PDB file of C-alpha atoms in Angstrom:
ATOM      1  CA  MET A   1     -78.359 -15.833  -6.237  1.00  0.00           C
ATOM      2  CA  ASN A   2     -78.058 -13.646  -9.516  1.00  0.00           C
ATOM      3  CA  THR A   3     -74.986 -14.672 -11.221  1.00  0.00           C
ATOM      4  CA  ASP A   4     -75.248 -12.619 -14.429  1.00  0.00           C
ATOM      5  CA  ALA A   5     -72.065 -10.859 -15.462  1.00  0.00           C
ATOM      6  CA  SER A   6     -73.327  -7.402 -14.633  1.00  0.00           C
ATOM      7  CA  THR A   7     -74.092  -8.436 -11.133  1.00  0.00           C
ATOM      8  CA  ILE A   8     -70.774 -10.132 -10.734  1.00  0.00           C
ATOM      9  CA  GLU A   9     -69.108  -6.976 -12.143  1.00  0.00           C
ATOM     10  CA  ALA A  10     -70.780  -4.746  -9.399  1.00  0.00           C
ATOM     11  CA  TRP A  11     -69.557  -7.182  -6.766  1.00  0.00           C
ATOM     12  CA  LEU A  12     -66.042  -7.245  -8.082  1.00  0.00           C
ATOM     13  CA  GLU A  13     -65.955  -3.460  -8.036  1.00  0.00           C
ATOM     14  CA  GLY A  14     -67.014  -3.603  -4.453  1.00  0.00           C
ATOM     15  CA  ARG A  15     -64.222  -6.091  -3.582  1.00  0.00           C
ATOM     16  CA  VAL A  16     -61.586  -4.053  -5.329  1.00  0.00           C
ATOM     17  CA  VAL A  17     -62.540  -0.992  -3.210  1.00  0.00           C
ATOM     18  CA  ALA A  18     -62.730  -3.114   0.014  1.00  0.00           C
ATOM     19  CA  TYR A  19     -59.150  -3.988  -0.463  1.00  0.00           C
ATOM     20  CA  GLY A  20     -58.260  -0.374  -0.005  1.00  0.00           C
ATOM     21  CA  LYS A  21     -56.109   0.171  -3.032  1.00  0.00           C
ATOM     22  CA  VAL A  22     -58.265   2.554  -4.945  1.00  0.00           C
ATOM     23  CA  ASP A  23     -61.131   4.961  -4.332  1.00  0.00           C
ATOM     24  CA  ILE A  24     -64.561   4.233  -5.549  1.00  0.00           C
ATOM     25  CA  GLY A  25     -65.257   6.222  -8.737  1.00  0.00           C
ATOM     26  CA  SER A  26     -61.636   6.296  -9.690  1.00  0.00           C
ATOM     27  CA  PHE A  27     -61.706   3.377 -12.094  1.00  0.00           C
ATOM     28  CA  THR A  28     -63.953   1.728 -14.612  1.00  0.00           C
ATOM     29  CA  PRO A  29     -64.823  -2.066 -15.277  1.00  0.00           C
ATOM     30  CA  GLU A  30     -62.083  -1.817 -18.019  1.00  0.00           C
ATOM     31  CA  THR A  31     -59.363  -0.621 -15.974  1.00  0.00           C
ATOM     32  CA  PRO A  32     -56.612  -3.221 -15.854  1.00  0.00           C
ATOM     33  CA  LEU A  33     -56.685  -4.962 -12.474  1.00  0.00           C
ATOM     34  CA  ALA A  34     -52.877  -4.629 -12.223  1.00  0.00           C
ATOM     35  CA  GLU A  35     -53.317  -0.781 -12.236  1.00  0.00           C
ATOM     36  CA  LEU A  36     -55.698  -1.061  -9.420  1.00  0.00           C
ATOM     37  CA  GLY A  37     -53.094  -2.606  -7.242  1.00  0.00           C
ATOM     38  CA  LEU A  38     -54.322  -6.203  -7.621  1.00  0.00           C
ATOM     39  CA  ASP A  39     -51.000  -7.989  -6.755  1.00  0.00           C
ATOM     40  CA  SER A  40     -50.571 -11.594  -5.948  1.00  0.00           C
ATOM     41  CA  VAL A  41     -51.717 -11.226  -2.326  1.00  0.00           C
ATOM     42  CA  TYR A  42     -54.994  -9.637  -3.415  1.00  0.00           C
ATOM     43  CA  ALA A  43     -55.360 -12.028  -6.460  1.00  0.00           C
ATOM     44  CA  LEU A  44     -55.335 -14.883  -4.032  1.00  0.00           C
ATOM     45  CA  THR A  45     -57.682 -13.068  -1.558  1.00  0.00           C
ATOM     46  CA  LEU A  46     -60.007 -12.447  -4.482  1.00  0.00           C
ATOM     47  CA  CYS A  47     -59.980 -16.116  -5.277  1.00  0.00           C
ATOM     48  CA  GLY A  48     -60.917 -16.977  -1.673  1.00  0.00           C
ATOM     49  CA  ASP A  49     -63.799 -14.258  -1.823  1.00  0.00           C
ATOM     50  CA  ILE A  50     -65.128 -15.757  -5.096  1.00  0.00           C
ATOM     51  CA  GLU A  51     -65.135 -19.166  -3.517  1.00  0.00           C
ATOM     52  CA  ASP A  52     -67.099 -17.733  -0.474  1.00  0.00           C
ATOM     53  CA  ARG A  53     -69.519 -15.772  -2.605  1.00  0.00           C
ATOM     54  CA  PHE A  54     -70.188 -18.163  -5.564  1.00  0.00           C
ATOM     55  CA  ASP A  55     -68.945 -21.495  -4.198  1.00  0.00           C
ATOM     56  CA  LEU A  56     -66.755 -21.616  -7.109  1.00  0.00           C
ATOM     57  CA  GLU A  57     -63.071 -22.514  -6.732  1.00  0.00           C
ATOM     58  CA  VAL A  58     -60.794 -20.619  -9.110  1.00  0.00           C
ATOM     59  CA  ASP A  59     -57.098 -20.408  -9.408  1.00  0.00           C
ATOM     60  CA  PRO A  60     -55.323 -16.930  -9.050  1.00  0.00           C
ATOM     61  CA  THR A  61     -54.224 -17.194 -12.665  1.00  0.00           C
ATOM     62  CA  ILE A  62     -57.827 -16.348 -13.555  1.00  0.00           C
ATOM     63  CA  VAL A  63     -56.770 -12.698 -13.240  1.00  0.00           C
ATOM     64  CA  TRP A  64     -54.054 -13.101 -15.730  1.00  0.00           C
ATOM     65  CA  ASP A  65     -56.567 -14.711 -18.251  1.00  0.00           C
ATOM     66  CA  HIS A  66     -59.115 -11.973 -17.426  1.00  0.00           C
ATOM     67  CA  PRO A  67     -57.168  -8.770 -16.563  1.00  0.00           C
ATOM     68  CA  THR A  68     -60.092  -6.325 -16.025  1.00  0.00           C
ATOM     69  CA  ILE A  69     -63.163  -6.490 -13.865  1.00  0.00           C
ATOM     70  CA  ARG A  70     -65.447  -6.652 -16.818  1.00  0.00           C
ATOM     71  CA  SER A  71     -63.497  -9.523 -18.357  1.00  0.00           C
ATOM     72  CA  LEU A  72     -63.176 -11.353 -15.041  1.00  0.00           C
ATOM     73  CA  ALA A  73     -66.882 -10.915 -14.481  1.00  0.00           C
ATOM     74  CA  HIS A  74     -67.696 -12.699 -17.682  1.00  0.00           C
ATOM     75  CA  GLY A  75     -65.097 -15.372 -16.919  1.00  0.00           C
ATOM     76  CA  ILE A  76     -66.710 -16.115 -13.561  1.00  0.00           C
ATOM     77  CA  ALA A  77     -70.260 -15.967 -15.030  1.00  0.00           C
ATOM     78  CA  GLY A  78     -69.141 -18.493 -17.760  1.00  0.00           C
ATOM     79  CA  ARG A  79     -67.649 -20.875 -15.220  1.00  0.00           C
ATOM     80  CA  LEU A  80     -70.813 -20.694 -13.099  1.00  0.00           C
ATOM     81  CA  ALA A  81     -72.989 -21.413 -15.988  1.00  0.00           C
ATOM     82  CA  ALA A  82     -70.851 -24.331 -16.950  1.00  0.00           C
ATOM     83  CA  ALA A  83     -71.025 -25.744 -13.429  1.00  0.00           C
ATOM     84  CA  ALA A  84     -74.784 -25.465 -13.210  1.00  0.00           C
TER      85      ALA A  84
ATOM     86  CA  MET B   1     -59.018  16.698 -10.559  1.00  0.00           C
ATOM     87  CA  THR B   2     -56.543  14.699  -8.549  1.00  0.00           C
ATOM     88  CA  ARG B   3     -53.955  16.201  -6.375  1.00  0.00           C
ATOM     89  CA  VAL B   4     -50.544  14.638  -7.363  1.00  0.00           C
ATOM     90  CA  ASP B   5     -48.173  16.413  -5.207  1.00  0.00           C
ATOM     91  CA  ALA B   6     -46.002  14.069  -3.285  1.00  0.00           C
ATOM     92  CA  PRO B   7     -46.362  14.084   0.385  1.00  0.00           C
ATOM     93  CA  PRO B   8     -43.519  15.486   2.532  1.00  0.00           C
ATOM     94  CA  ARG B   9     -40.944  12.686   2.723  1.00  0.00           C
ATOM     95  CA  THR B  10     -37.595  12.220   4.199  1.00  0.00           C
ATOM     96  CA  PRO B  11     -35.758  10.190   1.483  1.00  0.00           C
ATOM     97  CA  ALA B  12     -33.839   7.358   3.125  1.00  0.00           C
ATOM     98  CA  PRO B  13     -31.113   5.727   1.049  1.00  0.00           C
ATOM     99  CA  PRO B  14     -31.736   2.151   0.060  1.00  0.00           C
ATOM    100  CA  VAL B  15     -29.803  -0.452   2.075  1.00  0.00           C
ATOM    101  CA  GLU B  16     -27.879  -3.312   0.438  1.00  0.00           C
ATOM    102  CA  GLY B  17     -26.384  -6.578   1.554  1.00  0.00           C
ATOM    103  CA  VAL B  18     -25.277 -10.043   0.478  1.00  0.00           C
ATOM    104  CA  THR B  19     -26.458 -13.265   1.981  1.00  0.00           C
ATOM    105  CA  ASP B  20     -24.194 -16.025   3.011  1.00  0.00           C
ATOM    106  CA  THR B  21     -25.041 -17.883  -0.099  1.00  0.00           C
ATOM    107  CA  GLY B  22     -24.181 -14.992  -2.503  1.00  0.00           C
ATOM    108  CA  VAL B  23     -27.551 -13.206  -3.140  1.00  0.00           C
ATOM    109  CA  HIS B  24     -26.926  -9.467  -3.467  1.00  0.00           C
ATOM    110  CA  TRP B  25     -29.993  -7.508  -2.468  1.00  0.00           C
ATOM    111  CA  ARG B  26     -31.151  -3.961  -2.108  1.00  0.00           C
ATOM    112  CA  ARG B  27     -34.221  -2.671  -0.328  1.00  0.00           C
ATOM    113  CA  GLY B  28     -35.613   0.822   0.070  1.00  0.00           C
ATOM    114  CA  ASP B  29     -38.498   3.254  -0.751  1.00  0.00           C
ATOM    115  CA  TRP B  30     -39.019   3.302  -4.494  1.00  0.00           C
ATOM    116  CA  ARG B  31     -40.909   6.527  -4.277  1.00  0.00           C
ATOM    117  CA  ALA B  32     -37.978   8.184  -2.686  1.00  0.00           C
ATOM    118  CA  ALA B  33     -35.534   6.763  -5.327  1.00  0.00           C
ATOM    119  CA  GLU B  34     -34.309   9.107  -8.048  1.00  0.00           C
ATOM    120  CA  ASP B  35     -36.034   8.902 -11.275  1.00  0.00           C
ATOM    121  CA  PRO B  36     -35.326  10.993 -14.431  1.00  0.00           C
ATOM    122  CA  ALA B  37     -38.917  10.897 -15.721  1.00  0.00           C
ATOM    123  CA  PRO B  38     -41.024  13.921 -14.941  1.00  0.00           C
ATOM    124  CA  PRO B  39     -43.968  13.383 -12.435  1.00  0.00           C
ATOM    125  CA  PRO B  40     -47.459  13.464 -13.881  1.00  0.00           C
ATOM    126  CA  VAL B  41     -48.930  16.806 -14.562  1.00  0.00           C
ATOM    127  CA  ALA B  42     -51.074  18.314 -12.014  1.00  0.00           C
ATOM    128  CA  ALA B  43     -54.187  17.927 -14.114  1.00  0.00           C
ATOM    129  CA  ALA B  44     -53.602  14.215 -14.491  1.00  0.00           C
ATOM    130  CA  GLY B  45     -56.531  11.961 -13.574  1.00  0.00           C
ATOM    131  CA  PRO B  46     -56.292   8.931 -11.280  1.00  0.00           C
ATOM    132  CA  HIS B  47     -55.560   6.628 -14.191  1.00  0.00           C
ATOM    133  CA  GLU B  48     -52.656   8.715 -15.396  1.00  0.00           C
ATOM    134  CA  VAL B  49     -51.291   8.933 -11.847  1.00  0.00           C
ATOM    135  CA  ARG B  50     -51.552   5.163 -11.323  1.00  0.00           C
ATOM    136  CA  VAL B  51     -49.952   4.324 -14.538  1.00  0.00           C
ATOM    137  CA  ALA B  52     -47.100   6.820 -13.996  1.00  0.00           C
ATOM    138  CA  GLU B  53     -46.407   5.358 -10.555  1.00  0.00           C
ATOM    139  CA  LEU B  54     -46.348   1.733 -11.911  1.00  0.00           C
ATOM    140  CA  HIS B  55     -43.960   2.880 -14.737  1.00  0.00           C
ATOM    141  CA  ARG B  56     -41.729   4.586 -12.131  1.00  0.00           C
ATOM    142  CA  ARG B  57     -41.739   1.606  -9.925  1.00  0.00           C
ATOM    143  CA  ARG B  58     -40.726  -0.706 -12.709  1.00  0.00           C
ATOM    144  CA  ARG B  59     -38.072   1.656 -13.846  1.00  0.00           C
ATOM    145  CA  VAL B  60     -36.488   1.899 -10.241  1.00  0.00           C
ATOM    146  CA  GLY B  61     -36.657  -1.861  -9.805  1.00  0.00           C
ATOM    147  CA  ARG B  62     -34.920  -2.477 -13.108  1.00  0.00           C
ATOM    148  CA  ARG B  63     -32.316   0.178 -12.406  1.00  0.00           C
ATOM    149  CA  TRP B  64     -31.487  -1.416  -9.100  1.00  0.00           C
ATOM    150  CA  VAL B  65     -31.104  -4.775 -10.615  1.00  0.00           C
ATOM    151  CA  ARG B  66     -28.764  -3.235 -13.193  1.00  0.00           C
ATOM    152  CA  GLU B  67     -26.697  -1.626 -10.638  1.00  0.00           C
ATOM    153  CA  LEU B  68     -26.413  -4.793  -8.585  1.00  0.00           C
ATOM    154  CA  VAL B  69     -25.399  -6.859 -11.542  1.00  0.00           C
ATOM    155  CA  THR B  70     -22.823  -4.426 -12.717  1.00  0.00           C
ATOM    156  CA  ALA B  71     -21.363  -3.201  -9.337  1.00  0.00           C
ATOM    157  CA  ARG B  72     -21.717  -6.279  -7.117  1.00  0.00           C
ATOM    158  CA  LEU B  73     -21.452  -9.144  -9.610  1.00  0.00           C
ATOM    159  CA  GLY B  74     -18.835  -7.239 -11.711  1.00  0.00           C
ATOM    160  CA  VAL B  75     -20.613  -8.188 -15.023  1.00  0.00           C
ATOM    161  CA  GLU B  76     -21.238  -6.103 -18.077  1.00  0.00           C
ATOM    162  CA  TRP B  77     -24.879  -5.282 -18.286  1.00  0.00           C
ATOM    163  CA  PRO B  78     -26.547  -7.775 -20.635  1.00  0.00           C
ATOM    164  CA  GLY B  79     -29.998  -6.139 -20.721  1.00  0.00           C
ATOM    165  CA  PHE B  80     -33.430  -7.500 -19.775  1.00  0.00           C
ATOM    166  CA  ALA B  81     -35.014 -10.182 -22.106  1.00  0.00           C
ATOM    167  CA  THR B  82     -38.560  -9.588 -23.221  1.00  0.00           C
ATOM    168  CA  VAL B  83     -40.924 -11.942 -21.168  1.00  0.00           C
ATOM    169  CA  ALA B  84     -44.581 -12.231 -20.953  1.00  0.00           C
ATOM    170  CA  THR B  85     -46.594 -10.214 -18.291  1.00  0.00           C
ATOM    171  CA  HIS B  86     -46.612 -11.828 -14.874  1.00  0.00           C
ATOM    172  CA  ARG B  87     -43.409 -13.818 -15.637  1.00  0.00           C
ATOM    173  CA  LYS B  88     -40.064 -13.581 -13.827  1.00  0.00           C
ATOM    174  CA  PRO B  89     -37.677 -11.032 -15.190  1.00  0.00           C
ATOM    175  CA  VAL B  90     -34.825 -12.618 -17.217  1.00  0.00           C
ATOM    176  CA  LEU B  91     -31.702 -11.209 -18.393  1.00  0.00           C
ATOM    177  CA  LEU B  92     -30.299 -11.613 -21.964  1.00  0.00           C
ATOM    178  CA  GLY B  93     -27.420 -13.952 -22.612  1.00  0.00           C
ATOM    179  CA  GLY B  94     -26.500 -17.130 -21.063  1.00  0.00           C
ATOM    180  CA  GLY B  95     -24.505 -15.731 -18.089  1.00  0.00           C
ATOM    181  CA  GLY B  96     -26.560 -17.743 -15.467  1.00  0.00           C
ATOM    182  CA  ILE B  97     -27.397 -14.624 -13.472  1.00  0.00           C
ATOM    183  CA  ASP B  98     -30.761 -14.759 -11.930  1.00  0.00           C
ATOM    184  CA  VAL B  99     -32.873 -11.855 -10.657  1.00  0.00           C
ATOM    185  CA  SER B 100     -35.946 -11.111  -8.775  1.00  0.00           C
ATOM    186  CA  ILE B 101     -37.978  -7.946  -7.954  1.00  0.00           C
ATOM    187  CA  SER B 102     -40.667  -7.437  -5.403  1.00  0.00           C
ATOM    188  CA  HIS B 103     -42.608  -4.386  -4.149  1.00  0.00           C
ATOM    189  CA  GLY B 104     -44.841  -3.749  -1.221  1.00  0.00           C
ATOM    190  CA  ALA B 105     -46.934  -0.508  -0.776  1.00  0.00           C
ATOM    191  CA  GLY B 106     -43.718   1.658  -0.654  1.00  0.00           C
ATOM    192  CA  THR B 107     -40.852  -0.708  -0.232  1.00  0.00           C
ATOM    193  CA  LEU B 108     -38.950  -2.235  -3.236  1.00  0.00           C
ATOM    194  CA  LEU B 109     -36.659  -5.263  -2.858  1.00  0.00           C
ATOM    195  CA  VAL B 110     -34.533  -6.740  -5.525  1.00  0.00           C
ATOM    196  CA  GLY B 111     -32.093  -9.578  -5.512  1.00  0.00           C
ATOM    197  CA  VAL B 112     -29.416 -10.881  -7.943  1.00  0.00           C
ATOM    198  CA  ALA B 113     -27.086 -13.918  -7.852  1.00  0.00           C
ATOM    199  CA  ALA B 114     -24.461 -15.369 -10.159  1.00  0.00           C
ATOM    200  CA  GLU B 115     -25.773 -18.835  -9.726  1.00  0.00           C
ATOM    201  CA  GLY B 116     -28.837 -20.634  -8.640  1.00  0.00           C
ATOM    202  CA  LEU B 117     -32.242 -19.254  -8.553  1.00  0.00           C
ATOM    203  CA  VAL B 118     -33.394 -16.159  -6.715  1.00  0.00           C
ATOM    204  CA  GLY B 119     -36.810 -15.187  -5.395  1.00  0.00           C
ATOM    205  CA  VAL B 120     -37.459 -12.107  -3.245  1.00  0.00           C
ATOM    206  CA  ASP B 121     -40.683 -10.762  -1.615  1.00  0.00           C
ATOM    207  CA  VAL B 122     -41.635  -7.859   0.714  1.00  0.00           C
ATOM    208  CA  GLU B 123     -44.776  -6.885   2.338  1.00  0.00           C
ATOM    209  CA  ASP B 124     -45.264  -3.544   4.073  1.00  0.00           C
ATOM    210  CA  GLU B 125     -47.005  -2.889   7.460  1.00  0.00           C
ATOM    211  CA  PRO B 126     -49.783  -2.900   8.551  1.00  0.00           C
ATOM    212  CA  PHE B 127     -50.385  -6.296   6.761  1.00  0.00           C
ATOM    213  CA  ALA B 128     -54.051  -5.692   6.542  1.00  0.00           C
ATOM    214  CA  ALA B 129     -54.612  -8.304   3.888  1.00  0.00           C
ATOM    215  CA  PHE B 130     -53.448 -10.927   6.191  1.00  0.00           C
ATOM    216  CA  GLY B 131     -56.333 -10.463   8.498  1.00  0.00           C
ATOM    217  CA  ARG B 132     -58.645 -11.702   5.728  1.00  0.00           C
ATOM    218  CA  ARG B 133     -59.686 -15.281   6.213  1.00  0.00           C
ATOM    219  CA  SER B 134     -60.289 -15.809   2.505  1.00  0.00           C
ATOM    220  CA  LEU B 135     -56.585 -15.140   1.995  1.00  0.00           C
ATOM    221  CA  VAL B 136     -55.336 -17.229   4.889  1.00  0.00           C
ATOM    222  CA  ARG B 137     -57.434 -20.230   3.614  1.00  0.00           C
ATOM    223  CA  ARG B 138     -55.850 -19.963   0.219  1.00  0.00           C
ATOM    224  CA  MET B 139     -52.255 -19.396   1.248  1.00  0.00           C
ATOM    225  CA  CYS B 140     -51.722 -21.687   4.342  1.00  0.00           C
ATOM    226  CA  ALA B 141     -51.669 -25.412   4.920  1.00  0.00           C
ATOM    227  CA  ASP B 142     -53.778 -26.685   7.788  1.00  0.00           C
ATOM    228  CA  ASP B 143     -51.035 -26.717  10.358  1.00  0.00           C
ATOM    229  CA  GLU B 144     -49.832 -23.230   9.407  1.00  0.00           C
ATOM    230  CA  ARG B 145     -53.389 -21.948   9.849  1.00  0.00           C
ATOM    231  CA  ALA B 146     -53.658 -23.781  13.166  1.00  0.00           C
ATOM    232  CA  PHE B 147     -50.505 -22.255  14.421  1.00  0.00           C
ATOM    233  CA  ALA B 148     -51.502 -18.704  13.451  1.00  0.00           C
ATOM    234  CA  ALA B 149     -54.803 -19.121  15.036  1.00  0.00           C
ATOM    235  CA  THR B 150     -53.037 -19.383  18.333  1.00  0.00           C
ATOM    236  CA  LEU B 151     -51.515 -15.837  18.036  1.00  0.00           C
ATOM    237  CA  PRO B 152     -52.777 -12.403  18.997  1.00  0.00           C
ATOM    238  CA  ASP B 153     -54.160 -10.462  16.165  1.00  0.00           C
ATOM    239  CA  ALA B 154     -51.247  -8.204  15.321  1.00  0.00           C
ATOM    240  CA  VAL B 155     -48.664 -10.913  15.776  1.00  0.00           C
ATOM    241  CA  ARG B 156     -50.802 -13.153  13.625  1.00  0.00           C
ATOM    242  CA  ARG B 157     -50.816 -10.687  10.813  1.00  0.00           C
ATOM    243  CA  ARG B 158     -47.169 -10.219  10.884  1.00  0.00           C
ATOM    244  CA  THR B 159     -46.494 -13.987  11.059  1.00  0.00           C
ATOM    245  CA  LEU B 160     -48.751 -14.597   8.119  1.00  0.00           C
ATOM    246  CA  ALA B 161     -47.019 -11.775   6.216  1.00  0.00           C
ATOM    247  CA  ARG B 162     -43.705 -13.470   6.848  1.00  0.00           C
ATOM    248  CA  ALA B 163     -45.015 -16.776   5.792  1.00  0.00           C
ATOM    249  CA  TRP B 164     -46.416 -15.130   2.596  1.00  0.00           C
ATOM    250  CA  THR B 165     -43.096 -13.600   1.780  1.00  0.00           C
ATOM    251  CA  ILE B 166     -41.394 -17.052   2.122  1.00  0.00           C
ATOM    252  CA  LYS B 167     -43.998 -18.781   0.051  1.00  0.00           C
ATOM    253  CA  GLU B 168     -44.069 -16.122  -2.579  1.00  0.00           C
ATOM    254  CA  ALA B 169     -40.248 -15.853  -2.797  1.00  0.00           C
ATOM    255  CA  VAL B 170     -39.969 -19.602  -3.271  1.00  0.00           C
ATOM    256  CA  LEU B 171     -42.662 -19.450  -6.091  1.00  0.00           C
ATOM    257  CA  LYS B 172     -40.878 -16.663  -7.760  1.00  0.00           C
ATOM    258  CA  ALA B 173     -37.480 -18.229  -7.510  1.00  0.00           C
ATOM    259  CA  HIS B 174     -38.852 -21.190  -9.416  1.00  0.00           C
ATOM    260  CA  GLY B 175     -40.586 -18.958 -11.887  1.00  0.00           C
ATOM    261  CA  THR B 176     -44.055 -20.282 -11.272  1.00  0.00           C
ATOM    262  CA  GLY B 177     -45.642 -17.578  -9.237  1.00  0.00           C
ATOM    263  CA  LEU B 178     -49.211 -18.352  -8.373  1.00  0.00           C
ATOM    264  CA  ALA B 179     -49.539 -21.015 -11.070  1.00  0.00           C
ATOM    265  CA  ARG B 180     -48.363 -23.241  -8.261  1.00  0.00           C
ATOM    266  CA  ASP B 181     -50.583 -23.400  -5.098  1.00  0.00           C
ATOM    267  CA  PRO B 182     -48.837 -21.511  -2.284  1.00  0.00           C
ATOM    268  CA  ARG B 183     -50.206 -24.068   0.191  1.00  0.00           C
ATOM    269  CA  GLU B 184     -47.707 -26.535  -1.177  1.00  0.00           C
ATOM    270  CA  VAL B 185     -44.777 -24.446   0.071  1.00  0.00           C
ATOM    271  CA  ARG B 186     -44.646 -25.316   3.657  1.00  0.00           C
ATOM    272  CA  VAL B 187     -43.379 -22.927   6.373  1.00  0.00           C
ATOM    273  CA  GLY B 188     -42.241 -24.516   9.623  1.00  0.00           C
ATOM    274  CA  ALA B 189     -43.413 -23.541  12.958  1.00  0.00           C
ATOM    275  CA  ASP B 190     -39.994 -22.193  14.046  1.00  0.00           C
ATOM    276  CA  GLU B 191     -39.882 -19.984  11.033  1.00  0.00           C
ATOM    277  CA  LEU B 192     -43.368 -18.674  11.804  1.00  0.00           C
ATOM    278  CA  ALA B 193     -42.600 -18.110  15.503  1.00  0.00           C
ATOM    279  CA  ALA B 194     -39.533 -16.138  14.504  1.00  0.00           C
ATOM    280  CA  ALA B 195     -41.652 -13.324  13.054  1.00  0.00           C
ATOM    281  CA  GLU B 196     -42.983 -12.325  16.530  1.00  0.00           C
ATOM    282  CA  GLY B 197     -41.428  -9.008  17.650  1.00  0.00           C
ATOM    283  CA  GLY B 198     -40.429  -8.029  14.166  1.00  0.00           C
ATOM    284  CA  GLN B 199     -40.593  -4.363  13.001  1.00  0.00           C
ATOM    285  CA  GLY B 200     -41.060  -2.640   9.622  1.00  0.00           C
ATOM    286  CA  PRO B 201     -41.650  -4.542   6.452  1.00  0.00           C
ATOM    287  CA  GLU B 202     -41.529  -8.316   6.322  1.00  0.00           C
ATOM    288  CA  TRP B 203     -39.077  -9.563   3.587  1.00  0.00           C
ATOM    289  CA  THR B 204     -37.423 -12.699   2.422  1.00  0.00           C
ATOM    290  CA  VAL B 205     -34.740 -13.680   0.139  1.00  0.00           C
ATOM    291  CA  VAL B 206     -34.745 -17.252  -1.254  1.00  0.00           C
ATOM    292  CA  HIS B 207     -31.803 -18.800  -2.922  1.00  0.00           C
ATOM    293  CA  VAL B 208     -32.400 -22.156  -4.690  1.00  0.00           C
ATOM    294  CA  LEU B 209     -29.049 -24.087  -5.244  1.00  0.00           C
ATOM    295  CA  GLY B 210     -29.675 -27.472  -6.624  1.00  0.00           C
ATOM    296  CA  GLU B 211     -32.067 -29.196  -4.253  1.00  0.00           C
ATOM    297  CA  ALA B 212     -31.341 -26.807  -1.343  1.00  0.00           C
ATOM    298  CA  VAL B 213     -33.760 -23.916  -0.765  1.00  0.00           C
ATOM    299  CA  VAL B 214     -31.959 -21.346   1.392  1.00  0.00           C
ATOM    300  CA  VAL B 215     -34.441 -18.854   3.197  1.00  0.00           C
ATOM    301  CA  ARG B 216     -33.010 -15.637   4.600  1.00  0.00           C
ATOM    302  CA  HIS B 217     -34.400 -12.491   6.271  1.00  0.00           C
ATOM    303  CA  PRO B 218     -31.199 -10.475   6.171  1.00  0.00           C
TER     304      PRO B 218
END
């Protein structure tokens, strides 16, 4: 599986759209996740999805430390590299 | 260009109440609440519209807290303290008043109490998120998941939404939020079963008084 940050970023964009809070094309990777409706329910959902996709367990507070899609993608890529 | 006209809406006034342990709460549609700020201009893009909505929701929530504190607790308004993002709202001074604010897709819920810790949470229908296994796995203990698995789909989603509002309200009361694993906040089978037949938003008011955690769905 390709786990570079740009691939993860594209996957995260797809997840945010799938959660149904925003339309595709209405945000950028630098848009704050909070602005995209990523509340605690969806933060926890995203953690579960990250676990399923990358076999990587993360705490929902990761979205506090990485508050945009781009930042979060780099955070996940870094953790995957550290775990490899 | 994004259309920003609000859809036709019949404003319903918010409803208020007080729990048997003294939590004053208000619940209603924040989009229907009065707000002195002008709406986004018609040419605003999606970013501007989203930011304007977030700010409006925040203003309405804070105004409702202020109104409950002054009108129901009879306290001169102390003001909000500055806290970090994602932290529980805190009032200035040492008055011991605790407050909590939650919002669903359109429903806003606030709670205030003169003593103890308060946590509130609301989730709006149709509870679509609670049909996602990735969420259920991260929010529920094994026995909670086993119970939910026995339910028909629509009932299961409402039941899980209620379970979530309880867990989230407890975490918010203690001020931890998701820094604490919600699976550690256990919801009994009787509480889960009580969600069946419910209508409208699922919402919970939690009042922590010493060691006691009082859960109400007033």
